[in-house]
Amino acid sequence: IFDKISAESRRVSGTIQGNVEVIRGIKNIANKDQYFADVLKINKDVNQHKLRISMTADGQVKLNAVHKFNPSELYNLGNEGRSQLFSSIGPATVTTPNVSTRVVPSVNAVTGYIDGEEEPSFLVGIHPGEIIQIGSLLIRVSSSGAENISLMLENLSQEVYANLMTVAFNLLSKLLPEEIAKLRLLSPDEDLIFQIVKFVFNYLRHQRPLGEATDNDNGIVVILKEFFQNGVVRQDTILKLKDNLINWMNAEIDERRRLYPNKILIRCQTCDGVRYA
């Protein structure tokens, strides 16, 4: 039942915002067992009346993305009371496609650190137009970047998505200004956060920072576990990932030098970034 209501939350609000609402909603549910038990008990009536049910950020449920209720209150109405209420609400009018309810086994979502307790925790959800602080950086999230991330990660479960974004933000916090300048040089039209998330996503799908994959690995879920220890991010593994990113950037820049030998390399005196003209 969790898959159903979380998928509807993503359909209504988009993958990124929907996942954020589900994460916040779970944190705000006092008795999770009772909550999901009540939702399960009313699920048959919800289906019979062709309603859509989603989770809200304050730990309630919404019917047809409009009417908010506590699931225990809906259950306590009884069959007749629910039937009258659900009939008055009417069937859902769906204008956007369903999203995947596939859930991948995952490690717990975390935002802490092993080293440096004074460092800030990072958000696992991002909002278009928002300015967020990552380490010492202030970064504006573009609408195109948020949309591209949403499309790229749309088939991931809530927790895998949250963990991947946590790794990406930790990686971004480790980059120096000149390293960010090199990354922007390679793809000047792409959102910076999208560039980092895309690198992490592709890296997790094809490689692992602490050795070769084994026959019983379950995709990126097992690889993600290497980035966490006792509920916090392993900074040594983040630094290994950064080394891979830097090596990839340098290789790409060298390849462009080879392909375009007549281009002049211009180095910024302020941030030590480079561009070709």
mmCIF file of C-alpha atoms in Angstrom:
data_model
loop_
_atom_site.group_PDB
_atom_site.id
_atom_site.type_symbol
_atom_site.label_atom_id
_atom_site.label_comp_id
_atom_site.label_asym_id
_atom_site.label_seq_id
_atom_site.Cartn_x
_atom_site.Cartn_y
_atom_site.Cartn_z
ATOM 1 C CA ILE A 1 0.000 0.000 0.000
ATOM 2 C CA PHE A 2 2.984 2.276 0.583
ATOM 3 C CA ASP A 3 3.981 1.842 -3.068
ATOM 4 C CA LYS A 4 0.505 2.904 -4.168
ATOM 5 C CA ILE A 5 0.199 6.116 -2.157
ATOM 6 C CA SER A 6 3.814 7.158 -2.746
ATOM 7 C CA ALA A 7 3.415 6.617 -6.504
ATOM 8 C CA GLU A 8 0.280 8.774 -6.493
ATOM 9 C CA SER A 9 2.175 11.478 -4.595
ATOM 10 C CA ARG A 10 4.837 11.456 -7.317
ATOM 11 C CA ARG A 11 2.202 11.554 -10.056
ATOM 12 C CA VAL A 12 0.459 14.551 -8.500
ATOM 13 C CA SER A 13 3.502 16.590 -7.474
ATOM 14 C CA GLY A 14 6.243 15.253 -9.746
ATOM 15 C CA THR A 15 8.938 12.768 -8.793
ATOM 16 C CA ILE A 16 11.158 15.152 -6.844
ATOM 17 C CA GLN A 17 8.496 17.062 -4.909
ATOM 18 C CA GLY A 18 6.405 13.924 -4.468
ATOM 19 C CA ASN A 19 9.322 12.049 -2.926
ATOM 20 C CA VAL A 20 10.040 14.981 -0.624
ATOM 21 C CA GLU A 21 6.425 15.031 0.571
ATOM 22 C CA VAL A 22 6.480 11.293 1.241
ATOM 23 C CA ILE A 23 9.734 11.547 3.205
ATOM 24 C CA ARG A 24 8.359 14.395 5.305
ATOM 25 C CA GLY A 25 5.035 12.630 5.699
ATOM 26 C CA ILE A 26 6.637 9.474 7.073
ATOM 27 C CA LYS A 27 8.573 11.543 9.600
ATOM 28 C CA ASN A 28 5.330 13.167 10.770
ATOM 29 C CA ILE A 29 3.368 9.935 11.248
ATOM 30 C CA ALA A 30 3.250 9.140 14.962
ATOM 31 C CA ASN A 31 2.196 5.494 14.557
ATOM 32 C CA LYS A 32 3.292 4.204 11.166
ATOM 33 C CA ASP A 33 1.887 0.695 11.662
ATOM 34 C CA GLN A 34 -1.563 2.077 12.475
ATOM 35 C CA TYR A 35 -1.389 4.587 9.626
ATOM 36 C CA PHE A 36 -0.720 2.012 6.919
ATOM 37 C CA ALA A 37 -3.120 -0.472 8.491
ATOM 38 C CA ASP A 38 -5.919 2.107 8.269
ATOM 39 C CA VAL A 39 -5.016 2.986 4.684
ATOM 40 C CA LEU A 40 -5.072 -0.701 3.782
ATOM 41 C CA LYS A 41 -8.498 -1.139 5.409
ATOM 42 C CA ILE A 42 -10.059 1.673 3.371
ATOM 43 C CA ASN A 43 -8.245 0.776 0.155
ATOM 44 C CA LYS A 44 -11.078 -1.427 -1.151
ATOM 45 C CA ASP A 45 -13.589 1.410 -0.812
ATOM 46 C CA VAL A 46 -11.131 3.826 -2.419
ATOM 47 C CA ASN A 47 -10.827 1.524 -5.422
ATOM 48 C CA GLN A 48 -14.575 0.898 -5.676
ATOM 49 C CA HIS A 49 -15.269 4.629 -5.864
ATOM 50 C CA LYS A 50 -12.365 5.151 -8.305
ATOM 51 C CA LEU A 51 -10.585 7.603 -6.042
ATOM 52 C CA ARG A 52 -6.873 8.399 -5.964
ATOM 53 C CA ILE A 53 -5.094 8.401 -2.602
ATOM 54 C CA SER A 54 -1.749 10.049 -1.861
ATOM 55 C CA MET A 55 0.351 10.989 1.169
ATOM 56 C CA THR A 56 0.784 14.545 2.418
ATOM 57 C CA ALA A 57 3.858 16.129 3.977
ATOM 58 C CA ASP A 58 2.112 16.386 7.366
ATOM 59 C CA GLY A 59 1.351 12.662 7.533
ATOM 60 C CA GLN A 60 -2.255 12.689 6.306
ATOM 61 C CA VAL A 61 -3.768 11.368 3.078
ATOM 62 C CA LYS A 62 -5.378 13.206 0.193
ATOM 63 C CA LEU A 63 -8.187 11.895 -1.951
ATOM 64 C CA ASN A 64 -8.095 13.008 -5.576
ATOM 65 C CA ALA A 65 -5.228 15.375 -4.654
ATOM 66 C CA VAL A 66 -7.708 17.777 -3.013
ATOM 67 C CA HIS A 67 -9.487 16.402 0.055
ATOM 68 C CA LYS A 68 -7.221 15.818 3.061
ATOM 69 C CA PHE A 69 -8.086 13.365 5.834
ATOM 70 C CA ASN A 70 -6.568 11.362 8.638
ATOM 71 C CA PRO A 71 -6.797 7.715 7.491
ATOM 72 C CA SER A 72 -7.974 6.555 10.926
ATOM 73 C CA GLU A 73 -10.889 8.999 10.737
ATOM 74 C CA LEU A 74 -11.861 7.593 7.357
ATOM 75 C CA TYR A 75 -11.755 4.062 8.719
ATOM 76 C CA ASN A 76 -13.802 5.002 11.785
ATOM 77 C CA LEU A 77 -16.597 6.323 9.551
ATOM 78 C CA GLY A 78 -17.567 2.732 8.805
ATOM 79 C CA ASN A 79 -18.569 1.296 5.447
ATOM 80 C CA GLU A 80 -21.742 3.347 5.075
ATOM 81 C CA GLY A 81 -20.134 6.601 6.152
ATOM 82 C CA ARG A 82 -17.194 6.111 3.815
ATOM 83 C CA SER A 83 -19.507 5.228 0.944
ATOM 84 C CA GLN A 84 -21.466 8.453 1.391
ATOM 85 C CA LEU A 85 -18.313 10.553 1.685
ATOM 86 C CA PHE A 86 -16.531 8.923 -1.239
ATOM 87 C CA SER A 87 -19.636 9.215 -3.424
ATOM 88 C CA SER A 88 -19.820 12.928 -2.671
ATOM 89 C CA ILE A 89 -16.174 13.358 -3.678
ATOM 90 C CA GLY A 90 -16.660 11.471 -6.936
ATOM 91 C CA PRO A 91 -14.214 9.584 -9.177
ATOM 92 C CA ALA A 92 -10.803 11.082 -9.832
ATOM 93 C CA THR A 93 -10.151 12.938 -13.061
ATOM 94 C CA VAL A 94 -6.653 11.891 -14.081
ATOM 95 C CA THR A 95 -4.846 14.196 -16.510
ATOM 96 C CA THR A 96 -1.273 12.975 -15.978
ATOM 97 C CA PRO A 97 0.071 9.433 -16.487
ATOM 98 C CA ASN A 98 0.692 6.983 -13.685
ATOM 99 C CA VAL A 99 4.243 6.628 -12.385
ATOM 100 C CA SER A 100 6.177 3.518 -11.492
ATOM 101 C CA THR A 101 5.404 1.862 -8.164
ATOM 102 C CA ARG A 102 8.519 -0.319 -8.396
ATOM 103 C CA VAL A 103 10.333 -0.389 -5.085
ATOM 104 C CA VAL A 104 13.998 -1.377 -4.979
ATOM 105 C CA PRO A 105 15.489 -2.699 -1.716
ATOM 106 C CA SER A 106 17.591 0.077 -0.256
ATOM 107 C CA VAL A 107 19.648 1.329 2.607
ATOM 108 C CA ASN A 108 18.219 3.923 4.977
ATOM 109 C CA ALA A 109 18.204 7.499 3.745
ATOM 110 C CA VAL A 110 20.744 9.534 5.674
ATOM 111 C CA THR A 111 22.165 13.044 5.541
ATOM 112 C CA GLY A 112 24.853 12.984 8.232
ATOM 113 C CA TYR A 113 28.619 12.727 8.249
ATOM 114 C CA ILE A 114 31.218 10.528 9.883
ATOM 115 C CA ASP A 115 33.802 13.295 9.802
ATOM 116 C CA GLY A 116 33.127 16.924 10.674
ATOM 117 C CA GLU A 117 29.987 17.159 12.762
ATOM 118 C CA GLU A 118 29.867 20.908 12.175
ATOM 119 C CA GLU A 119 29.141 20.444 8.487
ATOM 120 C CA PRO A 120 25.491 21.020 7.481
ATOM 121 C CA SER A 121 23.104 18.272 6.459
ATOM 122 C CA PHE A 122 21.862 18.330 2.887
ATOM 123 C CA LEU A 123 18.379 18.190 1.459
ATOM 124 C CA VAL A 124 17.435 15.066 -0.448
ATOM 125 C CA GLY A 125 14.798 16.916 -2.490
ATOM 126 C CA ILE A 126 15.202 20.026 -4.616
ATOM 127 C CA HIS A 127 12.735 22.635 -5.811
ATOM 128 C CA PRO A 128 12.958 24.717 -9.018
ATOM 129 C CA GLY A 129 14.096 28.271 -8.333
ATOM 130 C CA GLU A 130 15.338 27.430 -4.852
ATOM 131 C CA ILE A 131 18.783 28.611 -3.756
ATOM 132 C CA ILE A 132 20.435 25.966 -1.612
ATOM 133 C CA GLN A 133 23.685 25.944 0.324
ATOM 134 C CA ILE A 134 25.963 22.974 -0.276
ATOM 135 C CA GLY A 135 29.110 23.262 1.789
ATOM 136 C CA SER A 136 30.343 26.795 1.120
ATOM 137 C CA LEU A 137 28.468 27.025 -2.201
ATOM 138 C CA LEU A 138 25.182 28.801 -2.893
ATOM 139 C CA ILE A 139 23.537 27.169 -5.901
ATOM 140 C CA ARG A 140 20.288 28.042 -7.638
ATOM 141 C CA VAL A 141 18.238 25.089 -8.816
ATOM 142 C CA SER A 142 16.959 25.688 -12.343
ATOM 143 C CA SER A 143 13.588 24.425 -13.537
ATOM 144 C CA SER A 144 15.241 22.520 -16.374
ATOM 145 C CA GLY A 145 17.715 20.911 -13.976
ATOM 146 C CA ALA A 146 14.984 19.773 -11.592
ATOM 147 C CA GLU A 147 12.918 18.421 -14.488
ATOM 148 C CA ASN A 148 15.883 16.558 -15.989
ATOM 149 C CA ILE A 149 16.707 14.989 -12.623
ATOM 150 C CA SER A 150 13.077 13.982 -12.197
ATOM 151 C CA LEU A 151 12.997 12.269 -15.592
ATOM 152 C CA MET A 152 16.342 10.552 -15.087
ATOM 153 C CA LEU A 153 15.479 9.125 -11.655
ATOM 154 C CA GLU A 154 11.754 8.535 -12.134
ATOM 155 C CA ASN A 155 12.002 4.733 -11.840
ATOM 156 C CA LEU A 156 13.928 4.732 -8.561
ATOM 157 C CA SER A 157 12.214 4.049 -5.271
ATOM 158 C CA GLN A 158 11.865 6.845 -2.738
ATOM 159 C CA GLU A 159 14.727 5.690 -0.516
ATOM 160 C CA VAL A 160 17.143 4.916 -3.355
ATOM 161 C CA TYR A 161 16.386 8.340 -4.823
ATOM 162 C CA ALA A 162 17.009 10.012 -1.462
ATOM 163 C CA ASN A 163 20.299 8.173 -0.945
ATOM 164 C CA LEU A 164 21.526 8.949 -4.453
ATOM 165 C CA MET A 165 20.750 12.653 -4.018
ATOM 166 C CA THR A 166 22.540 12.624 -0.660
ATOM 167 C CA VAL A 167 25.654 11.159 -2.297
ATOM 168 C CA ALA A 168 25.448 13.712 -5.121
ATOM 169 C CA PHE A 169 25.189 16.674 -2.732
ATOM 170 C CA ASN A 170 28.065 15.353 -0.640
ATOM 171 C CA LEU A 171 30.171 15.023 -3.786
ATOM 172 C CA LEU A 172 29.301 18.542 -4.916
ATOM 173 C CA SER A 173 30.292 19.936 -1.508
ATOM 174 C CA LYS A 174 33.811 18.538 -1.993
ATOM 175 C CA LEU A 175 34.469 20.330 -5.282
ATOM 176 C CA LEU A 176 36.703 23.400 -5.401
ATOM 177 C CA PRO A 177 35.698 26.444 -7.499
ATOM 178 C CA GLU A 178 38.238 25.596 -10.199
ATOM 179 C CA GLU A 179 36.916 22.034 -10.372
ATOM 180 C CA ILE A 180 33.357 23.303 -10.766
ATOM 181 C CA ALA A 181 34.600 25.646 -13.515
ATOM 182 C CA LYS A 182 36.024 22.661 -15.403
ATOM 183 C CA LEU A 183 32.743 20.800 -15.068
ATOM 184 C CA ARG A 184 30.800 23.786 -16.387
ATOM 185 C CA LEU A 185 33.238 24.053 -19.272
ATOM 186 C CA LEU A 186 32.332 20.558 -20.433
ATOM 187 C CA SER A 187 28.566 21.188 -20.411
ATOM 188 C CA PRO A 188 27.915 24.942 -20.105
ATOM 189 C CA ASP A 189 24.207 24.606 -20.916
ATOM 190 C CA GLU A 190 23.457 21.994 -18.251
ATOM 191 C CA ASP A 191 22.407 22.695 -14.674
ATOM 192 C CA LEU A 192 25.303 22.081 -12.254
ATOM 193 C CA ILE A 193 23.315 19.859 -9.901
ATOM 194 C CA PHE A 194 22.013 17.854 -12.853
ATOM 195 C CA GLN A 195 25.598 17.339 -14.047
ATOM 196 C CA ILE A 196 26.604 15.939 -10.661
ATOM 197 C CA VAL A 197 23.502 13.763 -10.265
ATOM 198 C CA LYS A 198 23.956 12.390 -13.791
ATOM 199 C CA PHE A 199 27.578 11.484 -13.064
ATOM 200 C CA VAL A 200 26.665 9.767 -9.777
ATOM 201 C CA PHE A 201 23.747 7.903 -11.361
ATOM 202 C CA ASN A 202 25.827 6.624 -14.274
ATOM 203 C CA TYR A 203 28.731 5.772 -11.982
ATOM 204 C CA LEU A 204 26.530 3.763 -9.627
ATOM 205 C CA ARG A 205 25.020 1.853 -12.527
ATOM 206 C CA HIS A 206 28.333 0.807 -14.040
ATOM 207 C CA GLN A 207 31.059 0.908 -11.381
ATOM 208 C CA ARG A 208 31.697 0.719 -7.666
ATOM 209 C CA PRO A 209 34.237 2.673 -5.597
ATOM 210 C CA LEU A 210 35.573 -0.192 -3.474
ATOM 211 C CA GLY A 211 36.238 -3.011 -5.907
ATOM 212 C CA GLU A 212 34.564 -5.084 -8.596
ATOM 213 C CA ALA A 213 30.889 -5.986 -8.633
ATOM 214 C CA THR A 214 29.901 -9.472 -7.497
ATOM 215 C CA ASP A 215 27.429 -11.906 -9.036
ATOM 216 C CA ASN A 216 24.811 -11.300 -6.342
ATOM 217 C CA ASP A 217 24.827 -7.487 -6.543
ATOM 218 C CA ASN A 218 21.370 -5.958 -6.911
ATOM 219 C CA GLY A 219 22.056 -2.961 -9.129
ATOM 220 C CA ILE A 220 22.882 0.392 -7.581
ATOM 221 C CA VAL A 221 21.311 -0.590 -4.242
ATOM 222 C CA VAL A 222 24.310 -2.666 -3.179
ATOM 223 C CA ILE A 223 26.750 -0.075 -4.492
ATOM 224 C CA LEU A 224 24.985 2.699 -2.572
ATOM 225 C CA LYS A 225 25.568 0.798 0.663
ATOM 226 C CA GLU A 226 29.296 1.404 0.286
ATOM 227 C CA PHE A 227 28.675 5.130 0.773
ATOM 228 C CA PHE A 228 27.024 4.720 4.189
ATOM 229 C CA GLN A 229 28.137 3.380 7.541
ATOM 230 C CA ASN A 230 26.030 3.290 10.699
ATOM 231 C CA GLY A 231 23.529 5.700 9.203
ATOM 232 C CA VAL A 232 25.986 8.368 8.025
ATOM 233 C CA VAL A 233 27.844 9.171 4.825
ATOM 234 C CA ARG A 234 31.334 7.703 4.461
ATOM 235 C CA GLN A 235 33.519 10.623 3.461
ATOM 236 C CA ASP A 236 36.374 8.356 2.337
ATOM 237 C CA THR A 237 34.091 6.837 -0.285
ATOM 238 C CA ILE A 238 32.850 10.278 -1.357
ATOM 239 C CA LEU A 239 36.481 11.318 -1.901
ATOM 240 C CA LYS A 240 37.084 8.206 -4.020
ATOM 241 C CA LEU A 241 34.067 9.192 -6.079
ATOM 242 C CA LYS A 242 35.430 12.724 -6.414
ATOM 243 C CA ASP A 243 38.734 11.326 -7.711
ATOM 244 C CA ASN A 244 36.809 9.459 -10.396
ATOM 245 C CA LEU A 245 34.932 12.624 -11.347
ATOM 246 C CA ILE A 246 38.135 14.687 -11.575
ATOM 247 C CA ASN A 247 39.850 12.000 -13.656
ATOM 248 C CA TRP A 248 36.870 11.892 -16.003
ATOM 249 C CA MET A 249 36.817 15.691 -16.370
ATOM 250 C CA ASN A 250 40.547 15.855 -17.103
ATOM 251 C CA ALA A 251 40.256 13.077 -19.676
ATOM 252 C CA GLU A 252 37.382 14.885 -21.397
ATOM 253 C CA ILE A 253 39.312 18.173 -21.481
ATOM 254 C CA ASP A 254 42.393 16.432 -22.899
ATOM 255 C CA GLU A 255 40.236 14.833 -25.581
ATOM 256 C CA ARG A 256 38.830 18.214 -26.574
ATOM 257 C CA ARG A 257 42.338 19.628 -26.797
ATOM 258 C CA ARG A 258 43.182 16.805 -29.168
ATOM 259 C CA LEU A 259 40.065 17.279 -31.274
ATOM 260 C CA TYR A 260 40.336 21.076 -31.428
ATOM 261 C CA PRO A 261 44.069 21.891 -31.432
ATOM 262 C CA ASN A 262 43.520 25.392 -32.842
ATOM 263 C CA LYS A 263 41.320 26.488 -29.952
ATOM 264 C CA ILE A 264 43.030 28.776 -27.436
ATOM 265 C CA LEU A 265 42.810 27.811 -23.771
ATOM 266 C CA ILE A 266 41.864 30.803 -21.594
ATOM 267 C CA ARG A 267 42.330 30.459 -17.837
ATOM 268 C CA CYS A 268 40.390 32.639 -15.377
ATOM 269 C CA GLN A 269 42.685 34.383 -12.887
ATOM 270 C CA THR A 270 39.977 34.393 -10.212
ATOM 271 C CA CYS A 271 38.699 30.814 -10.130
ATOM 272 C CA ASP A 272 41.371 29.080 -12.263
ATOM 273 C CA GLY A 273 38.636 27.792 -14.560
ATOM 274 C CA VAL A 274 39.344 27.242 -18.240
ATOM 275 C CA ARG A 275 37.493 27.730 -21.499
ATOM 276 C CA TYR A 276 38.360 27.481 -25.176
ATOM 277 C CA ALA A 277 37.974 30.245 -27.758
#
